[in-house]
PDB file of C-alpha atoms in Angstrom:
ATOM      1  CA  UNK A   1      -1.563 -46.860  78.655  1.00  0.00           C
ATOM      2  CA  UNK A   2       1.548 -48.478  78.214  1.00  0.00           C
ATOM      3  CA  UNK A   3       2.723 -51.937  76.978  1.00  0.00           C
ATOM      4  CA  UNK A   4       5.907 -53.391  78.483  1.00  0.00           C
ATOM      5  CA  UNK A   5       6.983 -56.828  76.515  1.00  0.00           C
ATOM      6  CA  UNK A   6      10.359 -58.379  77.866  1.00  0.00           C
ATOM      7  CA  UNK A   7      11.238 -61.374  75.919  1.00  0.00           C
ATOM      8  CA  UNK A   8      13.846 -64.295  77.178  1.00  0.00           C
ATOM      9  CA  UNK A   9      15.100 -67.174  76.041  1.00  0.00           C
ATOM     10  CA  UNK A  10      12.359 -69.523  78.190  1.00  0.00           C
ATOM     11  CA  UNK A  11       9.510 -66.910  78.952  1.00  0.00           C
ATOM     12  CA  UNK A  12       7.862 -63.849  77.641  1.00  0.00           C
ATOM     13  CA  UNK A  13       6.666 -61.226  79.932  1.00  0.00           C
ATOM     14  CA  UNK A  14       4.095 -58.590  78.691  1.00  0.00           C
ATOM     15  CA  UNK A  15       2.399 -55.895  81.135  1.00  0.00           C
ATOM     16  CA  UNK A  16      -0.440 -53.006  80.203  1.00  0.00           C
ATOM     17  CA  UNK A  17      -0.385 -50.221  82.972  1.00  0.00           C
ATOM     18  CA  UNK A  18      -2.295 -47.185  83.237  1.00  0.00           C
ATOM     19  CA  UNK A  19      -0.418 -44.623  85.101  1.00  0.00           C
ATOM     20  CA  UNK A  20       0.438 -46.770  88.666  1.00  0.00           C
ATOM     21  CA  UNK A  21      -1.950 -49.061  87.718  1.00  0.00           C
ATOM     22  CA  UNK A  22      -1.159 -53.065  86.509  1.00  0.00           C
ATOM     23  CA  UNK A  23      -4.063 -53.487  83.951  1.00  0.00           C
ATOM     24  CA  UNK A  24      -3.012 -56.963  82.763  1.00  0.00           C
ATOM     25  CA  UNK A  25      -0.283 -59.029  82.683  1.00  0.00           C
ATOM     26  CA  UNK A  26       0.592 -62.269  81.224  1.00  0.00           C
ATOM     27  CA  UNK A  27       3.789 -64.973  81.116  1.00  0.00           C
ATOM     28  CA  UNK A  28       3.851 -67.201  78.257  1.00  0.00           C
ATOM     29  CA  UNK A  29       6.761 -69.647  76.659  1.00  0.00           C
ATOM     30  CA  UNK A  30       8.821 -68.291  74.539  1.00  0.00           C
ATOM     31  CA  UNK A  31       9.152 -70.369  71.301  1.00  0.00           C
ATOM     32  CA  UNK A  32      11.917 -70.285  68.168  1.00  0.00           C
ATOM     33  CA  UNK A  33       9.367 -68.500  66.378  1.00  0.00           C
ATOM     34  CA  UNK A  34       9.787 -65.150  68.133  1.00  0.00           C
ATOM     35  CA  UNK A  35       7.207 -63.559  66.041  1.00  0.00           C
ATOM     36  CA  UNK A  36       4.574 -66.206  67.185  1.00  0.00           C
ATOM     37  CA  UNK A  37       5.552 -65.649  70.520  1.00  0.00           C
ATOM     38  CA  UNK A  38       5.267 -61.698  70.828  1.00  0.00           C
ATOM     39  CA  UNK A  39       2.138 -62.169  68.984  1.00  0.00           C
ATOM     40  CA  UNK A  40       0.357 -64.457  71.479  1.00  0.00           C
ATOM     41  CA  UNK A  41       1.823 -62.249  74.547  1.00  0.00           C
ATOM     42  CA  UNK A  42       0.314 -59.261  72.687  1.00  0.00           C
ATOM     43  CA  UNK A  43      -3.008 -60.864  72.540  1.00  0.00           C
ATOM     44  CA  UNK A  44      -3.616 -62.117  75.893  1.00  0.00           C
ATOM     45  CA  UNK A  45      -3.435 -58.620  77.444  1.00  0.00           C
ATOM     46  CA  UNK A  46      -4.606 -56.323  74.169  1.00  0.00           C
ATOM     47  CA  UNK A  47      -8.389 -57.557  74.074  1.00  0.00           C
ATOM     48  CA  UNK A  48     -10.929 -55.175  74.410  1.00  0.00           C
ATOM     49  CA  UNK A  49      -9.539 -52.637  72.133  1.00  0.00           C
ATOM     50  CA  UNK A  50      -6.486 -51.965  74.691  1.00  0.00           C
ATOM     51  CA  UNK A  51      -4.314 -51.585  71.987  1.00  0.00           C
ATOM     52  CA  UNK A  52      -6.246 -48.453  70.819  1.00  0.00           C
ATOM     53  CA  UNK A  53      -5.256 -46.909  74.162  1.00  0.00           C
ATOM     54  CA  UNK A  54      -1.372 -47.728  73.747  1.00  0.00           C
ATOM     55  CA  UNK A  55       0.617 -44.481  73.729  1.00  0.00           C
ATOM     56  CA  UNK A  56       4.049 -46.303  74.235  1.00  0.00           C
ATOM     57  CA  UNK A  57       5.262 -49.860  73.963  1.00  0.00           C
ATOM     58  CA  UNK A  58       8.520 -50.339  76.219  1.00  0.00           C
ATOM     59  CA  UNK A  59      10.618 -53.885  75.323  1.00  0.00           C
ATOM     60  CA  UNK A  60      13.277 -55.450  76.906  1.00  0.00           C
ATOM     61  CA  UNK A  61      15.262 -58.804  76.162  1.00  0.00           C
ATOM     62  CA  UNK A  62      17.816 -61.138  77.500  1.00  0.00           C
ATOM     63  CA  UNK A  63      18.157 -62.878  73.944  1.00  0.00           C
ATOM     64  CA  UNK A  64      21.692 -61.058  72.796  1.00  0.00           C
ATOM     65  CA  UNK A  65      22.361 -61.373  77.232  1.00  0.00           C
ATOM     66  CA  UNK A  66      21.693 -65.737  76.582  1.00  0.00           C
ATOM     67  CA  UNK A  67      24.085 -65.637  73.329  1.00  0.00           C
ATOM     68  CA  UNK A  68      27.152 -64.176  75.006  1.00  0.00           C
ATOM     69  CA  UNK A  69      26.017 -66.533  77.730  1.00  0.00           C
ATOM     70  CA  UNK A  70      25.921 -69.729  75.803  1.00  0.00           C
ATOM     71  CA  UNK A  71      28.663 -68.691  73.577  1.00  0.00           C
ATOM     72  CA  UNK A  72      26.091 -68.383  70.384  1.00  0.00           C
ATOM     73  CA  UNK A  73      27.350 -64.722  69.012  1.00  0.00           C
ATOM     74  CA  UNK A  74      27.528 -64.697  64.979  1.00  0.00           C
ATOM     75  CA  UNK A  75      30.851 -65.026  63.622  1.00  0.00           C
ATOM     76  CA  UNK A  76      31.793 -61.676  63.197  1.00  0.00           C
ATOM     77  CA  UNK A  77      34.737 -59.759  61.715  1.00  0.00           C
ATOM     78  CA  UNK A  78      37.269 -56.750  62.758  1.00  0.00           C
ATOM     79  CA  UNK A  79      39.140 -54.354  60.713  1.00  0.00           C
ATOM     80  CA  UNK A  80      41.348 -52.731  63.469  1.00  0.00           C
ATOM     81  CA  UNK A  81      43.866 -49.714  62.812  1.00  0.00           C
ATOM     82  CA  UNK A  82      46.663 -49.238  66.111  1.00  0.00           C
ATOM     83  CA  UNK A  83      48.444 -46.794  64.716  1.00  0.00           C
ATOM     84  CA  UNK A  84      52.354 -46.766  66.208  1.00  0.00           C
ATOM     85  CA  UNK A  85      53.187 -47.965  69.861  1.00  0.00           C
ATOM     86  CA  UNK A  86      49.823 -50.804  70.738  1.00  0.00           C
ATOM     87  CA  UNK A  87      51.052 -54.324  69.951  1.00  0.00           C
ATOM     88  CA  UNK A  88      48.380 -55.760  68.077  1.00  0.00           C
ATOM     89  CA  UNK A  89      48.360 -58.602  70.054  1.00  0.00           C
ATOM     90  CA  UNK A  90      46.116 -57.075  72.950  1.00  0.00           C
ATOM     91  CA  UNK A  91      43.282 -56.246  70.477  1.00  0.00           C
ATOM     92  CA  UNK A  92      42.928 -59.559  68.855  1.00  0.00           C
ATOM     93  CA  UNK A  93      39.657 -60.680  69.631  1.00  0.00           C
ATOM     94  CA  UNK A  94      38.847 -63.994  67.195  1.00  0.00           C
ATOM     95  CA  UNK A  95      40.286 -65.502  63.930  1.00  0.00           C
ATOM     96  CA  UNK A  96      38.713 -62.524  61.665  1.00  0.00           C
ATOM     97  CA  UNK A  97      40.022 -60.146  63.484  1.00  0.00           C
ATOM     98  CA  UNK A  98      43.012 -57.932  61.057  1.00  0.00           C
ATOM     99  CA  UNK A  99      44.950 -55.028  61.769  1.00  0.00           C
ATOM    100  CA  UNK A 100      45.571 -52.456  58.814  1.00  0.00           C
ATOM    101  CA  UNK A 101      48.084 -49.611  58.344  1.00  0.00           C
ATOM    102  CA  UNK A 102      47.402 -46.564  58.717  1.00  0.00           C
ATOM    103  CA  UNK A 103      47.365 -43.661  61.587  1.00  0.00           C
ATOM    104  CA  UNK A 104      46.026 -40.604  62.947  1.00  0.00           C
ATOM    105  CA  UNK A 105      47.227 -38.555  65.809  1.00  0.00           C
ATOM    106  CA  UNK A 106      45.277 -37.213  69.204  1.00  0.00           C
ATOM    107  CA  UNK A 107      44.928 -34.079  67.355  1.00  0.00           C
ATOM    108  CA  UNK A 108      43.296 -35.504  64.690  1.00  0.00           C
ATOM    109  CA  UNK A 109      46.046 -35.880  61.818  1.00  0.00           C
ATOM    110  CA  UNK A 110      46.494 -38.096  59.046  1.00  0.00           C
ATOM    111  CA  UNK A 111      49.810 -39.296  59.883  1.00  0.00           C
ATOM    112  CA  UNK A 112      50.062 -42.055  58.025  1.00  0.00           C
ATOM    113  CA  UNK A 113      47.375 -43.332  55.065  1.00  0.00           C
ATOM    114  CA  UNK A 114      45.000 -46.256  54.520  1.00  0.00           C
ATOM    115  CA  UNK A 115      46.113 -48.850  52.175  1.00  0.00           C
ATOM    116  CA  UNK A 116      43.461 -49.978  50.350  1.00  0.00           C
ATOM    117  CA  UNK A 117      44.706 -53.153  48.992  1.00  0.00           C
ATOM    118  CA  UNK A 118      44.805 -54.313  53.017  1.00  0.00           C
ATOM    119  CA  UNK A 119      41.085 -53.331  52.748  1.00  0.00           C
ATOM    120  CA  UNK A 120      40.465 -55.317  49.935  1.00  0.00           C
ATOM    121  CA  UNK A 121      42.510 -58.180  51.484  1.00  0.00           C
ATOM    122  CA  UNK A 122      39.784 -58.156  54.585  1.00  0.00           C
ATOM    123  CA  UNK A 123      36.858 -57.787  52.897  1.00  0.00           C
ATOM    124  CA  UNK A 124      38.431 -61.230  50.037  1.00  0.00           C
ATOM    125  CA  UNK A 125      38.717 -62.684  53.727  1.00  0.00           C
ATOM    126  CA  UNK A 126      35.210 -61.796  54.995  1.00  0.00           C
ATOM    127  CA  UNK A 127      33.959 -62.866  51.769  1.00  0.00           C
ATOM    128  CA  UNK A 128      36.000 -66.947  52.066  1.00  0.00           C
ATOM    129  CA  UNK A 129      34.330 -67.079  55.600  1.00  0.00           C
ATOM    130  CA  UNK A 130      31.073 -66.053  54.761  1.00  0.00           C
ATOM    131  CA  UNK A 131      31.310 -63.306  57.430  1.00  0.00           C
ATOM    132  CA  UNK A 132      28.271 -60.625  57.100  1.00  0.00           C
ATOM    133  CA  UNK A 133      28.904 -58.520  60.313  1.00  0.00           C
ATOM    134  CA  UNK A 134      31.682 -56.743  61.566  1.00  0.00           C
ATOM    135  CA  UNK A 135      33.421 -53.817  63.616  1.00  0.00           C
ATOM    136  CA  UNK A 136      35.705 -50.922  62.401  1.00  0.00           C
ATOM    137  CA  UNK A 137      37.801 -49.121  64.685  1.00  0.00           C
ATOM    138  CA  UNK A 138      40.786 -46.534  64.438  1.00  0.00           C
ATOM    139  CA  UNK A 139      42.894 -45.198  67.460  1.00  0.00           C
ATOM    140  CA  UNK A 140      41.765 -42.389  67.482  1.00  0.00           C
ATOM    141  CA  UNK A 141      38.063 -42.179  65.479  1.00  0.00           C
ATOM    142  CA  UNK A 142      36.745 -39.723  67.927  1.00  0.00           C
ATOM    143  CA  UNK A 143      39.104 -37.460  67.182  1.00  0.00           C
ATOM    144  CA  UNK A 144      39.238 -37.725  63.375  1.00  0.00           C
ATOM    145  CA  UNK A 145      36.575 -40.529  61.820  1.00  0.00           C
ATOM    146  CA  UNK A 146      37.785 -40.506  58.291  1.00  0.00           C
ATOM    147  CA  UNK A 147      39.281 -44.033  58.301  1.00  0.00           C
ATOM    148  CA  UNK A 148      36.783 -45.245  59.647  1.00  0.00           C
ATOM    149  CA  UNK A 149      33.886 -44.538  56.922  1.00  0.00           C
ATOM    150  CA  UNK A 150      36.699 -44.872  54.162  1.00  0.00           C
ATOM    151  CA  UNK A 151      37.484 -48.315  55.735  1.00  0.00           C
ATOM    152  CA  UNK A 152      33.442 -48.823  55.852  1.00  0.00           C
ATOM    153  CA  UNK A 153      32.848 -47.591  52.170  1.00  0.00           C
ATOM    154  CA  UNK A 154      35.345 -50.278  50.482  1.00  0.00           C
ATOM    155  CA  UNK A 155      33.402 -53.293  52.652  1.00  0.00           C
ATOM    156  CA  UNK A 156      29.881 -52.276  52.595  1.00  0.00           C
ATOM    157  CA  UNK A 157      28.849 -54.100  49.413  1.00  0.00           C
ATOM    158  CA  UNK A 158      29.091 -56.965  51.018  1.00  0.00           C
ATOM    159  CA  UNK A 159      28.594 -56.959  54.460  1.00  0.00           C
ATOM    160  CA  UNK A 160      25.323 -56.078  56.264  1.00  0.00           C
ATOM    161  CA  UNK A 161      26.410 -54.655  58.991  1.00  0.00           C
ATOM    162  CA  UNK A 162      29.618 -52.429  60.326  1.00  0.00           C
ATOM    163  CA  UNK A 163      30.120 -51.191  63.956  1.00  0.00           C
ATOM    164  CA  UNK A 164      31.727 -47.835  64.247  1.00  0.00           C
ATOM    165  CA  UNK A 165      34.231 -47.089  66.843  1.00  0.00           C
ATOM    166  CA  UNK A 166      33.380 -43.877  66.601  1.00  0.00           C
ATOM    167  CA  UNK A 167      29.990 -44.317  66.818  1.00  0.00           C
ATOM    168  CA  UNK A 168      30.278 -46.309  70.024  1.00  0.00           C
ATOM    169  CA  UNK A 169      31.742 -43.559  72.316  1.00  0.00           C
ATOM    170  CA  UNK A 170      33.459 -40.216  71.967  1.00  0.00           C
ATOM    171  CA  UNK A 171      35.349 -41.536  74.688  1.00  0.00           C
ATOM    172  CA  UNK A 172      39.318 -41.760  73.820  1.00  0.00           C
ATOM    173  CA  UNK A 173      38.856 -45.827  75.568  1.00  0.00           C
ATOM    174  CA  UNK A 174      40.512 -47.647  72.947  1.00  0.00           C
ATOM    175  CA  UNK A 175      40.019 -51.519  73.983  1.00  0.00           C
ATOM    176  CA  UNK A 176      36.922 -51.023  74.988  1.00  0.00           C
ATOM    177  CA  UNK A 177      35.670 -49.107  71.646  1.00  0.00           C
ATOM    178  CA  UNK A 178      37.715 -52.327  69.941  1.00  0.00           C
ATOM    179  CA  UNK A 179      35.220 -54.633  72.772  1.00  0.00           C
ATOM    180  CA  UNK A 180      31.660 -52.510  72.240  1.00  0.00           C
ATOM    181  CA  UNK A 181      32.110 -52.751  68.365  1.00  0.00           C
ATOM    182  CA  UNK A 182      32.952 -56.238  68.740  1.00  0.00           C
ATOM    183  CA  UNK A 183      29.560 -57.131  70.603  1.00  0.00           C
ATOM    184  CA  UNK A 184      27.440 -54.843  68.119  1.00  0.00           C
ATOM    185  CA  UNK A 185      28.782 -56.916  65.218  1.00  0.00           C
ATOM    186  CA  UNK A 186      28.559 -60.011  67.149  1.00  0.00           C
ATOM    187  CA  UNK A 187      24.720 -59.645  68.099  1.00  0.00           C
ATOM    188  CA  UNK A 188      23.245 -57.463  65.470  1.00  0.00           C
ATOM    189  CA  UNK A 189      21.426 -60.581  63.783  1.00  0.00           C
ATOM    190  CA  UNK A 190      19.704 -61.590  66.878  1.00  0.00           C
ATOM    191  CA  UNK A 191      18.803 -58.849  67.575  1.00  0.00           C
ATOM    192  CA  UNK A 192      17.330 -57.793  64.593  1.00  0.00           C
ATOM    193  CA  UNK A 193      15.563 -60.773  64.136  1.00  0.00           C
ATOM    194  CA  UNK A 194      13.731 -59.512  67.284  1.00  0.00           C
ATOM    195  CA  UNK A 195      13.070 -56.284  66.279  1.00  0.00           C
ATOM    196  CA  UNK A 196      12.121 -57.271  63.217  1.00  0.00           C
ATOM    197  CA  UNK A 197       9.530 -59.724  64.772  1.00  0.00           C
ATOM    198  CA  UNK A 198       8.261 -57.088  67.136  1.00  0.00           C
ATOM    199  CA  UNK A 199       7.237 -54.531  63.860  1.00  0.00           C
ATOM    200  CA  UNK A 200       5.648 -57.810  62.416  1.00  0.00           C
ATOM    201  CA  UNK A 201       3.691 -58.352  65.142  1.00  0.00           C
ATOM    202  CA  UNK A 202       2.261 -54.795  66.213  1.00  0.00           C
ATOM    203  CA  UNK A 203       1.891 -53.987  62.479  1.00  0.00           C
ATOM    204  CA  UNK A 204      -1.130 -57.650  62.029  1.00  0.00           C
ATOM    205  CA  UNK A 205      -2.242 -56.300  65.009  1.00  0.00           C
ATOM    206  CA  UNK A 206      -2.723 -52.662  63.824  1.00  0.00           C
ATOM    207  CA  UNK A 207      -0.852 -50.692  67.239  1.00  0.00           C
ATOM    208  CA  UNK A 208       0.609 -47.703  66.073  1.00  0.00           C
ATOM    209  CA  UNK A 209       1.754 -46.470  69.362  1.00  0.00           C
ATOM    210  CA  UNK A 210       5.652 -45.465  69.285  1.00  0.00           C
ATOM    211  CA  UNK A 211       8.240 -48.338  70.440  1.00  0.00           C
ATOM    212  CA  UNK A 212      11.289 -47.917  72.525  1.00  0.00           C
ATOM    213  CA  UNK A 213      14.155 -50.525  73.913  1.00  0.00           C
ATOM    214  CA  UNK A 214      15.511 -50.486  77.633  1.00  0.00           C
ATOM    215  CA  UNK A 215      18.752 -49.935  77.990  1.00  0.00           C
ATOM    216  CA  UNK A 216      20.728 -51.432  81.121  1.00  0.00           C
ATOM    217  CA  UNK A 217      21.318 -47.896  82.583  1.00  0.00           C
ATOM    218  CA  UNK A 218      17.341 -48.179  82.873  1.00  0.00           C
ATOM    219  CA  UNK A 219      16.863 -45.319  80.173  1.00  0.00           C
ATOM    220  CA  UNK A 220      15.399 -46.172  76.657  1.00  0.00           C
ATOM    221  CA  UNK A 221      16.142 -45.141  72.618  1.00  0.00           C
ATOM    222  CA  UNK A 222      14.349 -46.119  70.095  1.00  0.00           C
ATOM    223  CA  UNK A 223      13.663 -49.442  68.224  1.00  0.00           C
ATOM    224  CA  UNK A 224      15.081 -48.172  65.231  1.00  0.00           C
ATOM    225  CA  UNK A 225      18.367 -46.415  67.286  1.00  0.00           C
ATOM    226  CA  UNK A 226      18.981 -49.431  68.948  1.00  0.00           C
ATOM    227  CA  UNK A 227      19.555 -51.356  65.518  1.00  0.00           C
ATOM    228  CA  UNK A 228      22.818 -49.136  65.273  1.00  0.00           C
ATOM    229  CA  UNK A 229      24.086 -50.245  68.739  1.00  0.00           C
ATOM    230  CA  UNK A 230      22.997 -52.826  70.045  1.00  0.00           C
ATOM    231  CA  UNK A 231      25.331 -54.017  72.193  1.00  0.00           C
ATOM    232  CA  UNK A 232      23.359 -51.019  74.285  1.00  0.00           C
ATOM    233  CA  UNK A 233      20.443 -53.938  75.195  1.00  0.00           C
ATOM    234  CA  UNK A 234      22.614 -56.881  75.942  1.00  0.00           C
ATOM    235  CA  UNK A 235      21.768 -56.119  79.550  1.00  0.00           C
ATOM    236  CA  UNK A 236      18.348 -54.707  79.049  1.00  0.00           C
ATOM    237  CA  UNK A 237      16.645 -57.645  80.094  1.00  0.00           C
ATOM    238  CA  UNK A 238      18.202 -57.539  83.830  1.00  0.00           C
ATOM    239  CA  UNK A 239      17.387 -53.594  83.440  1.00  0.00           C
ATOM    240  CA  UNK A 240      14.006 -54.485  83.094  1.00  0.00           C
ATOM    241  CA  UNK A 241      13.682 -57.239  86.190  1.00  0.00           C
TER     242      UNK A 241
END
């Protein structure tokens, strides 16, 4: 059997098939308290021992979709690197947003190296605006990623989260690494709060079946994967419908 829970903003939708078959299904209202809410979805289809039969649990949400929406994203930060011939004024998403010098080539080449007290700068700035989450992207990170986790390793004492260009694509796309690393930093704390209340909830109600996350192409990682992007679910709740 498998248990598909797709949270929203207003309603929560939770399904138990077996094979083809709809076993139960349930809509409730979703409430602030998310963990109350997946918990009383959970129960209304999981009596009988059904949750002893689980052998997957498949979620989907449109919470991170209704933040972008409503213009709710946490305030997050970017350290940016251009390297010669991009005016920085394309890439500058928000107010936290700071371009450091530094370069490497398409081959992969230090060309020219980090400064750290720019780093240090940034992260003095992150620290005045109380900002916690934020992307880290270098021209060309695919190529050559050493800026990146150098740039990561001076900040990551105090910030809880940092989006990796590199680990966004090994596509050479520069905005849109600069965009995807953006949204990751911007919705990581939303969405963790609802993974977070989703291990809460299946671990009082003792289901130790394996949990994965829809992704908007319609395939699925797991819970713990989609933590380190998870921009990758912003559209896993239309996915899902």
């Amino acid at each position: 059997m498998i248990l598909g829970l797709d949270m929203g903003g207003t309603h929560t939708d939770v399904v138990v098939i077996d094979g083809k078959n709809v076993i139960k299904e349930e809509k409730i209202l979703t409430s602030d308290d998310l963990l109350s809410s997946i918990l009383e979805a959970i129960e209304k289809v999981c009596s009988g021992g059904i949750e002893k039969k689980l052998k997957r649990i498949v979620l989907s949400t449109t919470l991170t979709t209704n933040a972008i929406v409503q213009n709710k994203l946490e305030n997050a930060g970017m350290i940016i690197e251009t390297g010669p011939g991009l005016s920085e004024k394309y890439f500058k998403l928000n107010d936290n947003t700071h371009f450091i010098s530094g370069s490497i080539d398409h081959r992969g080449q230090v060309v020219n190296s980090l400064r750290e007290a720019e780093i240090k700068d940034n992260k003095a700035q992150f620290k005045n605006k109380g900002i916690k989450y934020t992307g880290i992207v270098t021209k060309f990170s695919t190529r050559n990623d050493e800026h990146e986790k150098r740039i990561k390793n001076s900040i990551q004492d105090y910030v809880e989260y940092c989006a990796l260009g590199h680990k966004v694509s090994g596509n050479l796309n520069f905005p849109r690494r600069i965009n995807t690393a953006f949204l990751n930093a911007s919705v990581y704390k939303i969405h963790k709060k609802f993974v977070d209340s989703v291990k809460d909830a299946l671990k009082l109600r003792n289901i130790v079946a394996p949990v994965y996350m829809l992704k908007a192409d319609g395939g699925t990682i797991k819970i713990e994967e989609s933590l380190e992007n998870p921009a990758q679910t912003i559209t896993s709740g239309p996915a899902a419908s």
